[in-house]
Coordinates of C-alpha atoms in Angstrom, one line a residue:
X322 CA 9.2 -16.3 -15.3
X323 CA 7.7 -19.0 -12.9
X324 CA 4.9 -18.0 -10.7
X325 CA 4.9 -20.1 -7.2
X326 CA 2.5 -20.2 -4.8
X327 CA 3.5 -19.8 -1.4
X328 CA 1.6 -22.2 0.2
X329 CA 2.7 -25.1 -1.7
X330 CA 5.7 -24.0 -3.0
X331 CA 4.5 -25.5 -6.4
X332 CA 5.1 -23.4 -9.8
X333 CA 1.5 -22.5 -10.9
X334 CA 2.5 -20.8 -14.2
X335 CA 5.1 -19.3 -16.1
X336 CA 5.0 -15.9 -18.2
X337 CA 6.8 -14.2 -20.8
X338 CA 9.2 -12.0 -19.1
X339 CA 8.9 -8.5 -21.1
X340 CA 12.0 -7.9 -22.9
X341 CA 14.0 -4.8 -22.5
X342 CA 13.7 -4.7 -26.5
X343 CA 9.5 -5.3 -25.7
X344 CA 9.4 -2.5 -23.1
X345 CA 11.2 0.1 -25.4
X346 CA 8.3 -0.8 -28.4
X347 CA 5.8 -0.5 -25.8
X348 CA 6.9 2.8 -23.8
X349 CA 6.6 3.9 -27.9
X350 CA 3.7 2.8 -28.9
X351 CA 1.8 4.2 -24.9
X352 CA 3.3 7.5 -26.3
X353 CA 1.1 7.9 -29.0
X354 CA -1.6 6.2 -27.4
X355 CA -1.8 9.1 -24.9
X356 CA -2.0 11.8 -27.6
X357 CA -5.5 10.5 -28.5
X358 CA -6.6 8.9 -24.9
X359 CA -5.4 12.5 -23.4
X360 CA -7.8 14.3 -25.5
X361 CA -11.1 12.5 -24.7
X362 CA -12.8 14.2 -21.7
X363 CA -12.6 13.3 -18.4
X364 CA -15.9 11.4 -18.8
X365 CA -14.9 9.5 -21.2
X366 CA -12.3 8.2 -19.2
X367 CA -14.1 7.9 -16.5
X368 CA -16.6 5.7 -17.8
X369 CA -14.1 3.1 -18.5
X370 CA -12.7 3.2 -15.1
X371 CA -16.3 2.7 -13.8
X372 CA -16.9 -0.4 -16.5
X373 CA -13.4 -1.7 -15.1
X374 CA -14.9 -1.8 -11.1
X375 CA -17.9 -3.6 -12.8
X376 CA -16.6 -6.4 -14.3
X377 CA -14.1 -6.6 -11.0
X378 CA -16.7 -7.4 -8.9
X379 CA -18.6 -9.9 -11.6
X380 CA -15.7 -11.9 -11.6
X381 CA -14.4 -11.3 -7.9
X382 CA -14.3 -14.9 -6.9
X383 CA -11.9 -16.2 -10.0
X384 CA -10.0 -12.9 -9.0
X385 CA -9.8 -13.7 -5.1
X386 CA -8.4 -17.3 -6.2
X387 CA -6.0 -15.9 -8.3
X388 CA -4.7 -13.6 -5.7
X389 CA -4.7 -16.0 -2.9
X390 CA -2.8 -18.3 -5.2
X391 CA 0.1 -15.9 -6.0
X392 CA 0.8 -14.2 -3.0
X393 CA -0.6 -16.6 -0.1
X394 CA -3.3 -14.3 1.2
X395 CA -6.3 -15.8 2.8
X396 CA -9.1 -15.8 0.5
X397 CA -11.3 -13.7 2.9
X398 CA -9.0 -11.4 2.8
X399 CA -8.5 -11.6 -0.5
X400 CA -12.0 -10.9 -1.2
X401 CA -12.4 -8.2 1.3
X402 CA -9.2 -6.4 -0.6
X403 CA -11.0 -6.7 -4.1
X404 CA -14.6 -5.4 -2.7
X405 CA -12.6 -3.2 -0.7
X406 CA -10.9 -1.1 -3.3
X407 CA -14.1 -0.5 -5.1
X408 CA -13.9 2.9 -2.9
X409 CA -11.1 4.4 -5.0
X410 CA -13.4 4.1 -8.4
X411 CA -16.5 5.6 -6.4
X412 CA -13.8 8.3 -5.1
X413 CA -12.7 9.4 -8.8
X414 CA -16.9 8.5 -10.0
X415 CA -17.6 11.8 -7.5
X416 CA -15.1 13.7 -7.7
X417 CA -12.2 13.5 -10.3
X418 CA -14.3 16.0 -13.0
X419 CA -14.3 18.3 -10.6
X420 CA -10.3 18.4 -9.7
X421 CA -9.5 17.6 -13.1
X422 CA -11.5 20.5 -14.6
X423 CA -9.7 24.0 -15.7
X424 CA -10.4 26.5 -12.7
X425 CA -10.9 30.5 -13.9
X426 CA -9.6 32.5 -10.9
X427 CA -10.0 36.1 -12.6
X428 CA -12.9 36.7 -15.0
X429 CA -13.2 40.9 -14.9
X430 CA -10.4 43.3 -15.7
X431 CA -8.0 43.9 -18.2
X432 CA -6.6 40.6 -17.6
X433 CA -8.5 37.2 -17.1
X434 CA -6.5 34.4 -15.3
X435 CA -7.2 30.9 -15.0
X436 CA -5.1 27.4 -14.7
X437 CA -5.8 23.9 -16.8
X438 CA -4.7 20.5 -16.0
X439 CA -3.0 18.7 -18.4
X440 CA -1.6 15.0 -18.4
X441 CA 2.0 14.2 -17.6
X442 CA 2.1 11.7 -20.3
X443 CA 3.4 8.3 -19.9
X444 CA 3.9 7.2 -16.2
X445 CA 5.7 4.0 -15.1
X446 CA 4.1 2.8 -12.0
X447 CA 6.3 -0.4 -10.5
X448 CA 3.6 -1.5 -7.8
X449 CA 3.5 -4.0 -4.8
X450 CA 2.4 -7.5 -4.1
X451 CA 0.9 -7.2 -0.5
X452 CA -1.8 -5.1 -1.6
X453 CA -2.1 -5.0 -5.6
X454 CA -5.8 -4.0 -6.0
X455 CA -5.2 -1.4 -3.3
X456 CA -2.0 0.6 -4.0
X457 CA -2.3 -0.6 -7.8
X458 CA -5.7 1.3 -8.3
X459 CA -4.5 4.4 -6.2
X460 CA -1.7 4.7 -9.3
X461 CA -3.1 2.9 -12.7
X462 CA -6.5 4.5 -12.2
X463 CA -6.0 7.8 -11.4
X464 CA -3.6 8.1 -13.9
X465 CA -5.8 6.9 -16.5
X466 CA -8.6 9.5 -15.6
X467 CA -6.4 12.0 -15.7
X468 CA -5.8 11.9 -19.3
X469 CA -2.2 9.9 -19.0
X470 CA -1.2 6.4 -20.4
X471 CA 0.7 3.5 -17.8
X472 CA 2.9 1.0 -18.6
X473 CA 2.6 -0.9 -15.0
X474 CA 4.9 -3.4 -13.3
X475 CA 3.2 -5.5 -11.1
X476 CA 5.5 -7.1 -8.3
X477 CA 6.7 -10.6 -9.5
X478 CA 5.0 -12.2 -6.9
X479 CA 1.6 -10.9 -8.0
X480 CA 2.1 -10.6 -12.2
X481 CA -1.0 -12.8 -12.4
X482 CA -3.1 -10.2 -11.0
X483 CA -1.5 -7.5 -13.0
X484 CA -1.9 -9.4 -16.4
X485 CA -5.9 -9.2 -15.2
X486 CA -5.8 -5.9 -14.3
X487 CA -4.6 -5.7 -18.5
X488 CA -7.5 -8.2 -20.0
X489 CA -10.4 -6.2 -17.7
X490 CA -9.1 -2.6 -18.8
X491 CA -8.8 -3.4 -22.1
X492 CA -12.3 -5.2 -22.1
X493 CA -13.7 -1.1 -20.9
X494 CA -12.4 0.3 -23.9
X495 CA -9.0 1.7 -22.6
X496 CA -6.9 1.3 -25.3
X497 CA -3.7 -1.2 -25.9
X498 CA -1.7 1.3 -26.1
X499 CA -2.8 3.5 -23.2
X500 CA -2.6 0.2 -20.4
X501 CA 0.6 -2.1 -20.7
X502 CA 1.4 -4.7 -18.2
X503 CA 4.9 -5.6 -18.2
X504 CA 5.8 -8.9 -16.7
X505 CA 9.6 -8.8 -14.8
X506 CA 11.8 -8.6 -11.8
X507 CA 13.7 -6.2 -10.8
X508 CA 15.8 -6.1 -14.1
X509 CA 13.0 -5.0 -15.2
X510 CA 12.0 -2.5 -13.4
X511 CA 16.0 -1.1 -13.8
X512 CA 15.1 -0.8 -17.5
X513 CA 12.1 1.4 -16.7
X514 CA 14.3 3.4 -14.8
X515 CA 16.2 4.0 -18.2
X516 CA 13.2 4.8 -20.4
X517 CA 12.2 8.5 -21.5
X518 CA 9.4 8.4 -19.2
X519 CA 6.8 11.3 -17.3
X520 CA 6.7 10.3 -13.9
X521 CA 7.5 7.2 -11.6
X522 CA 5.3 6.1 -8.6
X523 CA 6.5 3.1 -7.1
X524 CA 5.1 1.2 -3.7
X525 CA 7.5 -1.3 -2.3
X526 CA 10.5 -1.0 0.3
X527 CA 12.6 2.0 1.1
X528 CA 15.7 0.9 0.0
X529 CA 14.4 0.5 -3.9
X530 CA 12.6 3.9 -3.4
X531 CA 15.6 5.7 -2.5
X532 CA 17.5 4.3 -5.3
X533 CA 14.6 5.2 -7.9
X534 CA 14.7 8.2 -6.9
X535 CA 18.2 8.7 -7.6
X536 CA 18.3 6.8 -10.6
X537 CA 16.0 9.0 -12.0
X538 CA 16.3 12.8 -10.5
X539 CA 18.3 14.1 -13.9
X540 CA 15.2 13.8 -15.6
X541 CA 13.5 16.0 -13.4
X542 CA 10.5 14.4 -13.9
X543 CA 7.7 13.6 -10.8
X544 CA 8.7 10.9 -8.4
X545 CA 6.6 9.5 -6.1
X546 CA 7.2 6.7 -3.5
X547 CA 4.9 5.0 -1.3
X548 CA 7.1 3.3 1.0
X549 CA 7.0 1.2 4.3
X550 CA 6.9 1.8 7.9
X551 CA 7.8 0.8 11.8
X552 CA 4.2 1.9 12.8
X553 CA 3.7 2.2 16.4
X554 CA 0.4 2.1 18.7
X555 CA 0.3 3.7 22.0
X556 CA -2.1 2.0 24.1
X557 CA -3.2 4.8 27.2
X558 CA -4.3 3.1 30.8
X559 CA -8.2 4.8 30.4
X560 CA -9.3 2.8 27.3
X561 CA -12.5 1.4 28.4
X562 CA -12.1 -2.0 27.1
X563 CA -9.0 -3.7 28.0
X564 CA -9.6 -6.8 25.4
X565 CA -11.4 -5.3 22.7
X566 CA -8.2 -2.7 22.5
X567 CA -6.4 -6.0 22.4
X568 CA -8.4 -7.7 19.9
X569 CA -8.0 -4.2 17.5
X570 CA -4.5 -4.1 18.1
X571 CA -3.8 -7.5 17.3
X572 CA -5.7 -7.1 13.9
X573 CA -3.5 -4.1 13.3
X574 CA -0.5 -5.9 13.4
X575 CA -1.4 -9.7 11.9
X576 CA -3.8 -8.6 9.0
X577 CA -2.5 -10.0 6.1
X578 CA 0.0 -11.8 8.0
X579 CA 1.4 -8.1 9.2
X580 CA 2.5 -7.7 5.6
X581 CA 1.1 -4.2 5.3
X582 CA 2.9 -1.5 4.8
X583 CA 0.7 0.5 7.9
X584 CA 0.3 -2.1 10.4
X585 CA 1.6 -1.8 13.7
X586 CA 4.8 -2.7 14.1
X587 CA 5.9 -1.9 17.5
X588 CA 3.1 -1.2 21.0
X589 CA 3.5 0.5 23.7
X590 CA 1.5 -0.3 26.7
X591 CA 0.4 1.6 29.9
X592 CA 1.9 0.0 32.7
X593 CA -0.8 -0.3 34.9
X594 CA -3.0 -2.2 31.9
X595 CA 0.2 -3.9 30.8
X596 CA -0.3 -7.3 31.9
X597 CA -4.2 -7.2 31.1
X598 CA -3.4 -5.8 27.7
X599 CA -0.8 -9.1 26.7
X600 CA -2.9 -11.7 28.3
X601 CA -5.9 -10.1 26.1
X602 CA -3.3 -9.6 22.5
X603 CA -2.1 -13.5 23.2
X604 CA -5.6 -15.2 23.6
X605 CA -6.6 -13.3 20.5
X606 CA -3.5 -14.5 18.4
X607 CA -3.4 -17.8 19.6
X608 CA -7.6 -18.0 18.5
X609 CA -6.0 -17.2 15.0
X610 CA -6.4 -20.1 12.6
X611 CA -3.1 -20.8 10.8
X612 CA -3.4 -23.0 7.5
X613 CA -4.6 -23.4 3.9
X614 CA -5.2 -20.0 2.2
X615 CA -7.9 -21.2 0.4
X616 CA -10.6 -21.9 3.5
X617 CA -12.4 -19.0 4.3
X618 CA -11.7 -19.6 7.9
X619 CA -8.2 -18.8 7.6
X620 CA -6.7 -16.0 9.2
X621 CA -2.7 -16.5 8.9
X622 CA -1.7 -17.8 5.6
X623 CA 1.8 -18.2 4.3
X624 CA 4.0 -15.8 3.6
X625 CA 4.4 -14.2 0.3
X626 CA 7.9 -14.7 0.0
X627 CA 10.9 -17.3 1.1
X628 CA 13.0 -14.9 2.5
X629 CA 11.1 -13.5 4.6
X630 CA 11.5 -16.2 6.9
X631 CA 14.9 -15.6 7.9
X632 CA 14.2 -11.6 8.8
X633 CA 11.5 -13.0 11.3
X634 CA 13.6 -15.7 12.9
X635 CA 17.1 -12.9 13.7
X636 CA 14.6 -10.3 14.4
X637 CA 13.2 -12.9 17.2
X638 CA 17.2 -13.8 18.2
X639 CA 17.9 -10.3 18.4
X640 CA 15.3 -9.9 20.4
X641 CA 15.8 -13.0 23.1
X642 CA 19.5 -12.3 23.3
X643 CA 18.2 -9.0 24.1
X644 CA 16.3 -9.7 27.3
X645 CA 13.0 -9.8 25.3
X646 CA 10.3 -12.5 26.4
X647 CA 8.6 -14.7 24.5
X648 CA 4.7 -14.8 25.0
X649 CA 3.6 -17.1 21.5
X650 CA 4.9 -18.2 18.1
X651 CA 8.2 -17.8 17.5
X652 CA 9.5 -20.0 14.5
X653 CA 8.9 -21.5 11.4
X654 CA 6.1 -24.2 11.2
X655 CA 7.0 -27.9 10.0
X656 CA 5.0 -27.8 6.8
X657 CA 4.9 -27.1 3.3
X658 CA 4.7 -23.2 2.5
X659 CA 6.4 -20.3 4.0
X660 CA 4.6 -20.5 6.9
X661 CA 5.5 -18.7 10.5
X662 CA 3.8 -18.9 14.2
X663 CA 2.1 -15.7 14.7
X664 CA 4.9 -14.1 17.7
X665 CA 4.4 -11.9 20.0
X666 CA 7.5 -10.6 22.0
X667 CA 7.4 -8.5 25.5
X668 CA 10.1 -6.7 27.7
X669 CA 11.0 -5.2 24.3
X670 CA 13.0 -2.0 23.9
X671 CA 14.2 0.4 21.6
X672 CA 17.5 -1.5 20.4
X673 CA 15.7 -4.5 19.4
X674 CA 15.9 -4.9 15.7
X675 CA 11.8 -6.0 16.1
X676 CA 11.2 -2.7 17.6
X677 CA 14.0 -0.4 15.0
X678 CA 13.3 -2.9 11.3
X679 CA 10.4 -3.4 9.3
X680 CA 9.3 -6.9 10.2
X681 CA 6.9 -7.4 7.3
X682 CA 4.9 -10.3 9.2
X683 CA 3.3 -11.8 11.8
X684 CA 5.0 -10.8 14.2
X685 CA 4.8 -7.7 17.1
X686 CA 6.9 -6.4 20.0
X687 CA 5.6 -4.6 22.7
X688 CA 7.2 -2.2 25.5
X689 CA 5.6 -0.9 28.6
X690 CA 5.8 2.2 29.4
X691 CA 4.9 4.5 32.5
X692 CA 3.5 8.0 30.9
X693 CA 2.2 10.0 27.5
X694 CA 6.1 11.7 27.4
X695 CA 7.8 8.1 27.6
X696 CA 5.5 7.0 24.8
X697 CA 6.0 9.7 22.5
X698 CA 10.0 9.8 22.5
X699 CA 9.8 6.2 21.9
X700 CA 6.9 6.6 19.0
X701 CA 9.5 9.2 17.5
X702 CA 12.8 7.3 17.5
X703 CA 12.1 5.9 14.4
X704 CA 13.3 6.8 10.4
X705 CA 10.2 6.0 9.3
X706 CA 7.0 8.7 9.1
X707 CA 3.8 6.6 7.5
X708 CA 1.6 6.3 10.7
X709 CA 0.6 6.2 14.1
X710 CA -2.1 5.4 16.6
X711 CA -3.0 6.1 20.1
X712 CA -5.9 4.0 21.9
X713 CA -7.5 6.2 24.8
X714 CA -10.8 7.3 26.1
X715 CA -9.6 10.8 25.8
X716 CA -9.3 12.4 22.2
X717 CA -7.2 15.5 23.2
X718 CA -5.0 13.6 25.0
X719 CA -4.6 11.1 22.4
X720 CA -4.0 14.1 19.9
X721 CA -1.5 15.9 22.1
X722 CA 0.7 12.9 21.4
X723 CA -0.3 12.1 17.7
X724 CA 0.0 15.6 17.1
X725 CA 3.6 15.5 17.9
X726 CA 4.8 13.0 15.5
X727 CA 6.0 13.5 12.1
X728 CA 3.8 11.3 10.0
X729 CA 1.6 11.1 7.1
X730 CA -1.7 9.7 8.9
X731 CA -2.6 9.2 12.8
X732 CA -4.6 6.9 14.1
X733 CA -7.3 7.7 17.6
X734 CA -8.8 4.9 18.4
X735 CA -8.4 2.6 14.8
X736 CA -5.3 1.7 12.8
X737 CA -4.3 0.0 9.4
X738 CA -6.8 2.1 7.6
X739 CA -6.7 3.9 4.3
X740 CA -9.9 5.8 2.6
X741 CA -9.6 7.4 -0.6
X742 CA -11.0 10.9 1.7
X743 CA -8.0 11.7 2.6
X744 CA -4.2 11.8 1.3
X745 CA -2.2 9.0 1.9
X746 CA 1.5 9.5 2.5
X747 CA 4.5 9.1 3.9
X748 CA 7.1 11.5 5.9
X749 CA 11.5 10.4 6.4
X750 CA 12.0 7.2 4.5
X751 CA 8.3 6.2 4.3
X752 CA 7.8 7.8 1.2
X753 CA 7.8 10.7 -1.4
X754 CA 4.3 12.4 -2.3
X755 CA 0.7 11.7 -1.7
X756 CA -2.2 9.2 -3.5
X757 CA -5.7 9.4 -2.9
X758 CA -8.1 12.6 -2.2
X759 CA -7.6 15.4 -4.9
X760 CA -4.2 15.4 -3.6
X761 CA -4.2 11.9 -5.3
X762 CA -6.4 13.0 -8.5
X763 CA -3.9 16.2 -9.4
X764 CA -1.1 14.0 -8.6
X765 CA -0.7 12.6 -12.4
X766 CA -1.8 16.8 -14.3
X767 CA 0.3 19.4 -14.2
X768 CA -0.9 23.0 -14.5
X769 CA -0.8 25.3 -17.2
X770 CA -1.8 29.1 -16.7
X771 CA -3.1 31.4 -18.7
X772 CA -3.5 35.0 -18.7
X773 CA -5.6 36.3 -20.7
X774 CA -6.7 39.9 -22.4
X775 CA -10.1 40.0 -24.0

């Protein structure tokens, strides 16, 4: 399988592509691996986990390189994503013994009562490219700490970084047969589908989601599916500061070249700050420097993949032919790479595909609007339910509205943020099931009860 960077469009390495033969050896041999890995205690476990975030971090530059190299990112951004998801091993460090450990509920009587948590066994976790480190460690390593083995599938366009996720895990002492990578595309990832497996988490697009989950639902195993999103941010007349709002918003929506599955997809803006509020978003895009991953100055890199391209450019038609204006950007640039303008589109509305479709890049539409009820029927007309954010002075105003919307996280005031804290998940076709906080950590046990007669 040829790796190629996205910059260049040059093949930077080719791997073994796992066999469906391969993955039915492996899937057998993470089986028995979990019978003996399941069995150590949770710090056990845990202390490789910990080792892994260690030798993360002592190589974080040849691992920022390797990333920006596969998938396009800019290196800063690379680096912050690697330093960044050092959270989630801190996370399980103070807390996973504690939700992992049995709970007694009745210790008097004729009957005591209590509930243990016991692996699921082997879990298939087919992850995403945009963030690996990120939605990879909220599935890999939870699952490991919770007493289960992983065979994971790391997005074709980031299997380098999966195949190092492989050497550094096995360097902590987690067994070969407790952490497979499997290198693939999606035929791949069909014949994990047909394994004998004991759960599925997957990250990556709704449509794939929905047909895991049906591929699989006989088996009536766990299924969980972190999947994308048309986030909106309301932006209300009384924020304080016209261009710093403008300056957040705009890093909602372009970090990582917008290919996130919670940035903002869609604005609306007060119309009496409207005009104000563009002039501010546009300055700040247009400061964005476009170019070589690699510098540290870069901001907007290429995209991650080829086809990508041609969503942006009919979601722009649609758009123009629409009535839609636009402020910046716009097209494809005249280079090597998948590279495209950072665009912002105004005198957007609701049957736009750029306001209706995940865009997946650097690219944002915006609508004015005249009051809090206009805003939210807009922020709801949407099949999507991962998040939402409101920008005002006023917290239980801004609530009124985010507390009418049927999402997984809302936003007062911030946006494009996850911390390990708090669950992260999705509502509608953004997603099945939660990661992170113990919602996260009991997501890979299932609970056994026992009653119990002295």
């Amino acid at each position: 399988m040829k790796v190629i960077n996205p910059a260049s469009e040059e093949v930077i390495a080719q791997l073994n592509a796992t066999t469906a033969q391969d993955l039915s050896q492996i899937i057998k041999s993470l089986r028995e691996g979990q019978k003996v890995w399941g069995k150590k205690s949770v710090s056990e476990r845990l202390a490789c986990i910990i080792r892994f975030g260690e030798l993360i971090q002592e190589n974080l530059e040849e691992l920022a390189h390797t990333l920006t190299s596969e998938t396009g990112k800019p290196l800063q951004q690379s680096l912050n994503e690697i330093k960044g998801a050092q959270n989630r091993i801190e996370h399980l460090q103070h807390h996973a013994e504690k939700w992992l450990a049995p709970e007694t509920l009745v210790n008097s009587g004729n009957t005591h009562e209590k509930i243990e948590y016991e692996p699921l066994g082997v879990i298939g976790n087919i992850s995403a490219w945009n963030f690996p480190y990120n939605v990879g460690y909220n599935v890999f390593l939870y699952a490991l700490v919770a007493g289960n083995s992983v065979v994971y599938k790391p997005s074709e366009f980031a299997s380098l970084t999966g195949k190092q996720f492989e050497k550094y895990l096995w360097q902590t002492g987690v067994p070969k047969n407790v952490f497979q990578c499997v290198i693939g595309t999606g035929e791949l990832g069909q014949c994990l589908l047909e394994q004998s497996l004991d759960g599925y988490f997957f990250t990556g697009s709704y449509k794939t989601g929905l047909h895991i989950a049906q591929a699989v639902s006989h088996k009536l195993v766990p299924v969980q599916l972190e999947l994308g999103g048309k986030d909106p941010l309301y932006v209300m007349e009384d924020i304080p500061d016209v261009e710093q709002a403008a300056i957040n918003a705009a890093e909602g929506a372009f970090y990582n070249n917008g290919q996130s599955c919670c940035a903002v997809e869609r604005m609306y803006v007060s119309s009496t700050i409207h005009d104000e509020f563009v002039e501010a978003l546009v300055t700040e895009v247009n400061s964005y420097a476009v170019g070589d991953p690699t510098d540290l100055k870069t901001y907007i890199g290429p995209l991650t993949r080829a086809q990508q391209l041609e969503v942006l450019k009919d979601q722009i038609a649609d758009a123009l032919n629409k009535g839609a204006t636009l402020k910046t950007g716009g097209k494809q640039l005249d280079r090597e790479g998948y590279y495209f303008e950072p665009t912002v589109l105004v005198n957007c509305n609701a049957s736009m595909k750029v306001m209706r479709e995940e865009s997946f890049g650097p690219i944002i539409g915006i609508q004015k609007v005249s009051s809090d009820s206009e805003a939210l029927e807009l922020m709801k007309d949407t099949a999507y339910g991962l998040t939402a954010a409101v920008f005002s002075s006023d917290r239980k105003r801004a609530l009124q509205v985010l507390d009418q919307l049927d999402i997984g996280t809302a936003y007062w005031n911030c946006c494009d943020r996850v911390s390990p804290n708090v669950p992260w998940s999705g509502r509608k076709n953004s997603g099945l099931g939660a990661t992170l906080s113990a919602q996260g950590i009991r997501a890979f046990v299932q609970p056994k009860s026992y009653h119990l007669r002295p």
